[in-house]
Coordinates of C-alpha atoms and ligand atoms in Angstrom, one line a residue:
X1 CA 84.2 95.3 98.0
X2 CA 84.8 99.0 97.5
X3 CA 88.5 99.4 98.1
X4 CA 91.8 97.4 97.9
X5 CA 94.8 99.0 99.4
X6 CA 98.0 97.7 97.7
X7 CA 101.3 98.1 99.5
X8 CA 104.5 96.9 98.2
X9 CA 107.3 96.8 100.8
X10 CA 110.9 96.0 101.3
X11 CA 112.3 95.9 105.0
X12 CA 109.7 98.3 106.3
X13 CA 109.0 96.4 109.8
X14 CA 109.2 99.7 111.9
X15 CA 106.2 101.4 110.0
X16 CA 103.7 98.4 109.3
X17 CA 101.8 98.6 112.6
X18 CA 101.0 102.3 112.3
X19 CA 100.3 102.0 108.7
X20 CA 97.7 99.0 109.3
X21 CA 96.1 101.1 112.2
X22 CA 95.6 104.1 110.2
X23 CA 94.1 102.5 107.2
X24 CA 91.9 100.7 109.4
X25 CA 90.8 103.7 111.2
X26 CA 90.1 105.4 108.2
X27 CA 87.9 102.7 106.5
X28 CA 86.2 101.8 109.7
X29 CA 85.2 105.4 110.3
X30 CA 83.9 106.0 106.8
X31 CA 82.2 102.6 106.6
X32 CA 84.2 101.3 103.5
X33 CA 84.4 97.7 102.7
X34 CA 88.2 96.9 102.1
X35 CA 91.3 94.5 101.8
X36 CA 94.7 95.4 102.4
X37 CA 97.2 93.6 100.3
X38 CA 100.7 93.6 101.5
X39 CA 103.3 92.4 98.9
X40 CA 106.8 91.5 100.7
X41 CA 109.4 92.1 98.0
X42 CA 112.1 90.1 99.4
X43 CA 112.5 91.7 103.0
X44 CA 115.2 90.3 105.2
X45 CA 113.7 91.9 108.2
X46 CA 110.6 91.0 110.2
X47 CA 108.4 92.5 107.8
X48 CA 106.7 89.0 106.7
X49 CA 106.1 87.8 110.3
X50 CA 104.4 91.1 111.0
X51 CA 102.2 90.7 108.0
X52 CA 101.3 87.0 109.0
X53 CA 100.3 88.0 112.5
X54 CA 98.2 90.8 111.0
X55 CA 96.4 88.4 108.6
X56 CA 95.6 85.9 111.3
X57 CA 93.8 88.9 113.3
X58 CA 92.2 90.7 110.4
X59 CA 90.7 88.9 107.6
X60 CA 90.9 92.1 105.5
X61 CA 94.7 91.8 105.5
X62 CA 96.2 89.6 102.8
X63 CA 99.8 89.0 102.1
X64 CA 101.9 88.1 99.0
X65 CA 105.5 87.2 99.7
X66 CA 108.3 87.2 97.0
X67 CA 111.1 84.6 96.8
X68 CA 113.6 87.4 96.6
X69 CA 113.7 91.1 95.8
X70 CA 112.3 91.6 92.4
X71 CA 111.3 95.2 92.4
X72 CA 108.3 97.5 93.2
X73 CA 106.8 97.1 89.7
X74 CA 106.6 93.3 90.1
X75 CA 105.2 93.7 93.6
X76 CA 102.5 95.9 92.3
X77 CA 101.8 93.6 89.4
X78 CA 101.3 90.7 91.7
X79 CA 98.9 92.4 93.9
X80 CA 97.0 93.9 91.0
X81 CA 96.1 90.3 89.7
X82 CA 94.4 89.6 93.2
X83 CA 92.6 92.9 94.0
X84 CA 88.7 92.7 94.3
X85 CA 87.9 96.3 95.3
X86 CA 86.1 98.7 92.8
X87 CA 88.7 101.1 93.7
X88 CA 92.3 100.3 94.0
X89 CA 94.8 102.5 96.0
X90 CA 98.6 101.9 96.0
X91 CA 100.5 103.2 98.9
X92 CA 104.1 103.1 100.1
X93 CA 104.9 101.2 103.2
X94 CA 107.2 104.0 104.6
X95 CA 104.5 106.2 106.0
X96 CA 105.5 109.1 103.6
X97 CA 102.0 109.0 102.2
X98 CA 99.0 109.7 104.5
X99 CA 96.5 107.0 104.9
X100 CA 94.0 109.7 105.6
X101 CA 94.0 110.7 101.9
X102 CA 91.9 107.6 101.2
X103 CA 88.6 108.9 101.2
X104 CA 89.3 111.9 99.0
X105 CA 90.9 109.8 96.4
X106 CA 88.1 107.3 96.4
X107 CA 85.7 110.3 95.8
X108 CA 87.6 111.3 92.7
X109 CA 87.3 107.9 91.2
X110 CA 83.8 106.9 92.2
X111 CA 81.9 110.1 92.1
X112 CA 84.0 112.3 89.6
X113 CA 84.7 109.2 87.4
X114 CA 88.4 109.5 87.1
X115 CA 90.3 106.4 85.8
X116 CA 93.5 107.3 87.8
X117 CA 94.3 109.7 90.4
X118 CA 97.9 110.3 91.3
X119 CA 99.1 111.9 94.5
X120 CA 101.2 115.1 94.1
X121 CA 103.7 116.0 96.8
X122 CA 103.6 119.8 96.1
X123 CA 105.9 120.3 99.2
X124 CA 108.5 117.7 99.5
X125 CA 110.5 116.5 102.5
X126 CA 113.3 115.0 100.7
X127 CA 116.9 116.0 100.1
X128 CA 116.8 119.0 97.4
X129 CA 119.9 118.0 95.3
X130 CA 119.7 114.1 95.2
X131 CA 116.0 114.1 94.8
X132 CA 114.0 117.3 94.3
X133 CA 115.9 118.9 91.5
X134 CA 116.4 115.7 89.5
X135 CA 112.8 114.8 90.0
X136 CA 111.5 118.0 88.5
X137 CA 113.7 117.5 85.5
X138 CA 112.6 114.0 85.3
X139 CA 108.8 114.7 85.6
X140 CA 109.2 117.5 83.0
X141 CA 110.8 115.0 80.4
X142 CA 108.1 112.4 81.2
X143 CA 105.4 115.0 80.5
X144 CA 106.9 116.2 77.2
X145 CA 107.4 112.8 75.9
X146 CA 104.3 110.8 77.2
X147 CA 102.0 113.6 76.9
X148 CA 100.5 112.8 80.5
X149 CA 100.4 116.0 82.4
X150 CA 101.4 115.0 85.8
X151 CA 103.7 116.9 88.3
X152 CA 104.7 113.7 90.2
X153 CA 104.9 110.5 88.0
X154 CA 107.0 108.7 90.8
X155 CA 104.4 109.2 93.6
X156 CA 103.7 106.0 95.3
X157 CA 100.1 107.2 96.3
X158 CA 97.7 106.5 93.5
X159 CA 94.2 105.6 93.0
X160 CA 92.6 103.6 90.2
X161 CA 89.5 102.1 88.9
X162 CA 89.8 98.4 89.1
X163 CA 89.6 98.0 85.3
X164 CA 92.7 100.0 84.8
X165 CA 94.9 97.8 87.0
X166 CA 93.4 94.6 85.5
X167 CA 94.3 95.9 82.0
X168 CA 98.0 97.0 82.5
X169 CA 101.1 95.1 82.7
X170 CA 103.5 96.5 85.1
X171 CA 107.2 95.1 84.6
X172 CA 110.7 96.1 84.4
X173 CA 110.9 99.4 86.5
X174 CA 107.8 100.6 84.9
X175 CA 105.8 101.5 88.0
X176 CA 106.9 105.2 87.4
X177 CA 104.9 105.1 84.3
X178 CA 101.7 103.5 85.3
X179 CA 99.7 106.5 84.1
X180 CA 101.2 106.4 80.7
X181 CA 100.5 102.5 80.4
X182 CA 96.8 103.4 81.6
X183 CA 96.8 106.1 78.9
X184 CA 97.9 103.8 76.3
X185 CA 95.1 101.4 77.1
X186 CA 92.6 104.0 76.7
X187 CA 92.1 105.3 80.3
X188 CA 92.4 108.9 79.7
X189 CA 90.7 110.4 82.4
X190 CA 93.8 111.1 84.6
X191 CA 94.2 113.7 87.3
X192 CA 96.4 114.3 90.3
X193 CA 95.8 115.5 93.8
X194 CA 97.8 117.2 96.1
X195 CA 98.7 115.1 98.8
X196 CA 100.7 115.9 102.0
X197 CA 104.0 113.9 102.3
X198 CA 106.4 113.7 105.1
X199 CA 110.1 112.6 105.4
X200 CA 110.9 109.1 106.1
X201 CA 110.3 108.1 109.8
X202 CA 112.2 104.8 109.7
X203 CA 114.9 103.1 107.5
X204 CA 116.2 104.8 104.3
X205 CA 115.1 105.0 100.6
X206 CA 115.4 101.7 98.7
X207 CA 116.0 103.6 95.4
X208 CA 119.7 105.3 94.8
X209 CA 120.3 108.2 92.4
X210 CA 120.6 105.7 89.6
X211 CA 116.8 105.7 89.5
X212 CA 117.0 108.9 87.3
X213 CA 119.1 107.0 84.8
X214 CA 116.9 104.1 84.8
X215 CA 113.8 106.2 84.6
X216 CA 114.9 108.0 81.5
X217 CA 115.9 104.8 79.8
X218 CA 112.6 103.4 80.7
X219 CA 110.9 106.6 79.5
X220 CA 112.3 105.9 76.1
X221 CA 111.1 102.4 76.2
X222 CA 107.5 103.5 77.1
X223 CA 107.6 106.3 74.3
X224 CA 108.7 103.6 71.8
X225 CA 106.3 101.0 73.0
X226 CA 103.4 103.4 73.0
X227 CA 104.0 104.7 69.5
X228 CA 105.3 101.6 67.9
X229 CA 104.9 98.7 70.1
X230 CA 102.2 97.0 68.1
X231 CA 103.6 98.3 64.7
X232 CA 107.5 98.0 64.8
X233 CA 107.6 98.4 61.0
X234 CA 106.2 101.9 61.1
X235 CA 109.4 102.9 62.9
X236 CA 112.0 100.7 61.3
X237 CA 110.5 100.7 57.9
X238 CA 110.5 104.6 58.0
X239 CA 114.0 104.8 59.0
X240 CA 115.2 102.0 56.7
X241 CA 113.6 103.4 53.7
X242 CA 115.0 107.0 54.4
X243 CA 118.5 105.5 54.9
X244 CA 118.1 103.3 51.9
X245 CA 116.9 106.1 49.6
X246 CA 119.8 108.4 50.6
X247 CA 122.1 105.5 49.9
X248 CA 120.5 104.5 46.5
X249 CA 120.3 108.2 45.3
X250 CA 123.9 108.8 46.2
X251 CA 125.0 105.7 44.3
X252 CA 122.8 106.8 41.3
X253 CA 124.6 110.1 41.4
X254 CA 127.8 108.4 41.4
X255 CA 127.2 106.2 38.7
X256 CA 125.5 108.9 36.3
X257 CA 128.4 111.5 37.1
X258 CA 130.8 108.7 36.0
X259 CA 129.1 107.7 33.0
X260 CA 128.8 111.4 31.6
X261 CA 132.3 111.8 32.2
X262 CA 133.4 108.6 30.2
X263 CA 130.8 109.4 27.7
X264 CA 132.4 112.8 27.0
X265 CA 135.9 111.2 27.2
X266 CA 137.0 113.2 30.2
X267 CA 139.3 111.6 32.6
X268 CA 137.4 110.4 35.5
X269 CA 138.7 109.0 38.8
X270 CA 137.6 105.6 40.4
X271 CA 134.1 105.8 42.0
X272 CA 135.9 104.2 45.1
X273 CA 138.0 107.5 45.4
X274 CA 135.0 109.4 46.3
X275 CA 134.1 109.6 50.0
X276 CA 130.4 109.8 49.1
X277 CA 130.7 106.2 47.8
X278 CA 131.3 104.9 51.4
X279 CA 128.6 107.0 52.7
X280 CA 126.3 105.6 50.2
X281 CA 127.2 102.1 50.7
X282 CA 126.8 102.5 54.7
X283 CA 123.4 103.9 54.1
X284 CA 122.3 101.1 52.1
X285 CA 123.4 98.4 54.3
X286 CA 122.1 100.2 57.4
X287 CA 118.7 100.7 55.6
X288 CA 118.5 97.2 54.8
X289 CA 119.4 96.1 58.3
X290 CA 116.7 98.4 59.8
X291 CA 114.2 96.8 57.4
X292 CA 115.1 93.2 58.7
X293 CA 114.8 94.6 62.3
X294 CA 111.2 96.0 61.2
X295 CA 110.2 92.4 60.0
X296 CA 111.6 90.6 62.9
X297 CA 109.7 92.9 65.2
X298 CA 106.4 92.4 63.3
X299 CA 107.2 88.6 63.6
X300 CA 107.6 88.9 67.4
X301 CA 104.4 91.0 67.7
X302 CA 102.5 88.5 65.7
X303 CA 103.6 85.4 67.9
X304 CA 101.8 87.2 70.5
X305 CA 103.9 85.5 73.1
X306 CA 101.8 84.5 76.3
X307 CA 102.7 86.9 79.1
X308 CA 104.9 85.1 81.5
X309 CA 105.3 86.2 85.2
X310 CA 109.0 87.3 86.1
X311 CA 108.7 86.7 89.7
X312 CA 108.0 83.6 92.1
X313 CA 105.7 83.7 94.9
X314 CA 106.3 81.4 97.8
X315 CA 103.4 82.1 100.1
X316 CA 99.9 83.7 99.9
X317 CA 97.7 84.7 103.2
X318 CA 94.1 84.9 102.9
X319 CA 94.2 84.5 99.1
X320 CA 92.6 81.6 97.5
Ligands
LIG1 N1 110.0 99.0 97.6 C1 109.6 97.6 97.2 N2 110.5 96.9 96.4 C2 111.8 97.6 96.1 C3 112.2 98.9 96.6 C4 111.1 99.6 97.2 O1 108.7 96.9 97.4 O2 112.7 97.0 95.5 C5 109.0 99.5 98.3 C6 109.3 100.1 99.5 O3 109.3 99.4 100.6 C7 108.3 101.4 99.8 C8 108.1 101.9 98.4 O4 108.5 100.7 97.6 O5 107.2 100.8 100.4 C9 108.8 103.1 98.0 O6 110.1 102.9 98.2 P1 111.1 104.0 98.7 O7 110.2 104.8 100.0 O8 112.3 103.5 99.2 O9 111.0 105.2 97.6 P2 111.3 106.7 97.8 O10 110.1 107.3 98.5 O11 112.5 107.2 98.1 O12 111.0 107.1 96.4
LIG2 MG1 109.4 106.7 100.5

């Protein structure tokens, strides 16, 4: 199979028909062997019924239904486990992305050998204040911190080599950082392709403005995990040593200072009257705590917890 199209969706009943038709049209015209995996992330409208009907009439259409709304990342993760196509393309269900982009994206993966291609909506049709500006800032920060040069991390339209999606674990709200996760796994041939984008035709956006706050927090997590995820002691040990040294040297200074005064029979005040004493004490305690955190981190990494899924699927369609 050449292509798997993965579509996470939450209450998108109005657009599903057109979406399916356009994907099928492109694939048939180009003679691409494909599957389409719809992941219903807890829709409360008719979305699942529509997908079920599709799946009866079209063997290429597969469906995964979540027990409730778990999030776009979980939806992508569930589908990534099932995909069979050599190229995997993710696409939003709201028709803001164009299915007609599929052949061009596939070409970049198959012929030009890229591991990941991200869509880039150079011209956006979203609200300027609530989306475009914050998103510029967000993408800039993500570029600086992750070192992955993309203009549009959050774009739902992305194409991957199959191996890429099989080796990453998309959890939490990490769908925004899949390129960073891929890079951490060693898939560094990442590029972007300008892709047309249109305003939402039906329904409304499923993410509020709090996406940016969550996005930044996740960015810090991604940065930490990619720098120290497998070696927490390198972070905590360094900070701990630094703090402990400052504390230790300050204490030593206080002690020696006092001893010299006593030795010379100069009247000396109590060590505890010096503010430096408290700073030194705090530093030494913090340093020790950071070390303990580092050791605990290493222990946890070593336990190599078996990955467990954080969602429950209630039904599968056309998937064995
Ligand atoms: N989506 C989802 N689960 C969620 C939120 C969104 O599967 O909890 C889907 C949604 O149906 C759409 C895609 O993710 O297919 C992108 O969502 P949306 O269009 O609301 O995001 P935006 O375009 O505003 O960034
Ligand atoms: Mg959208």
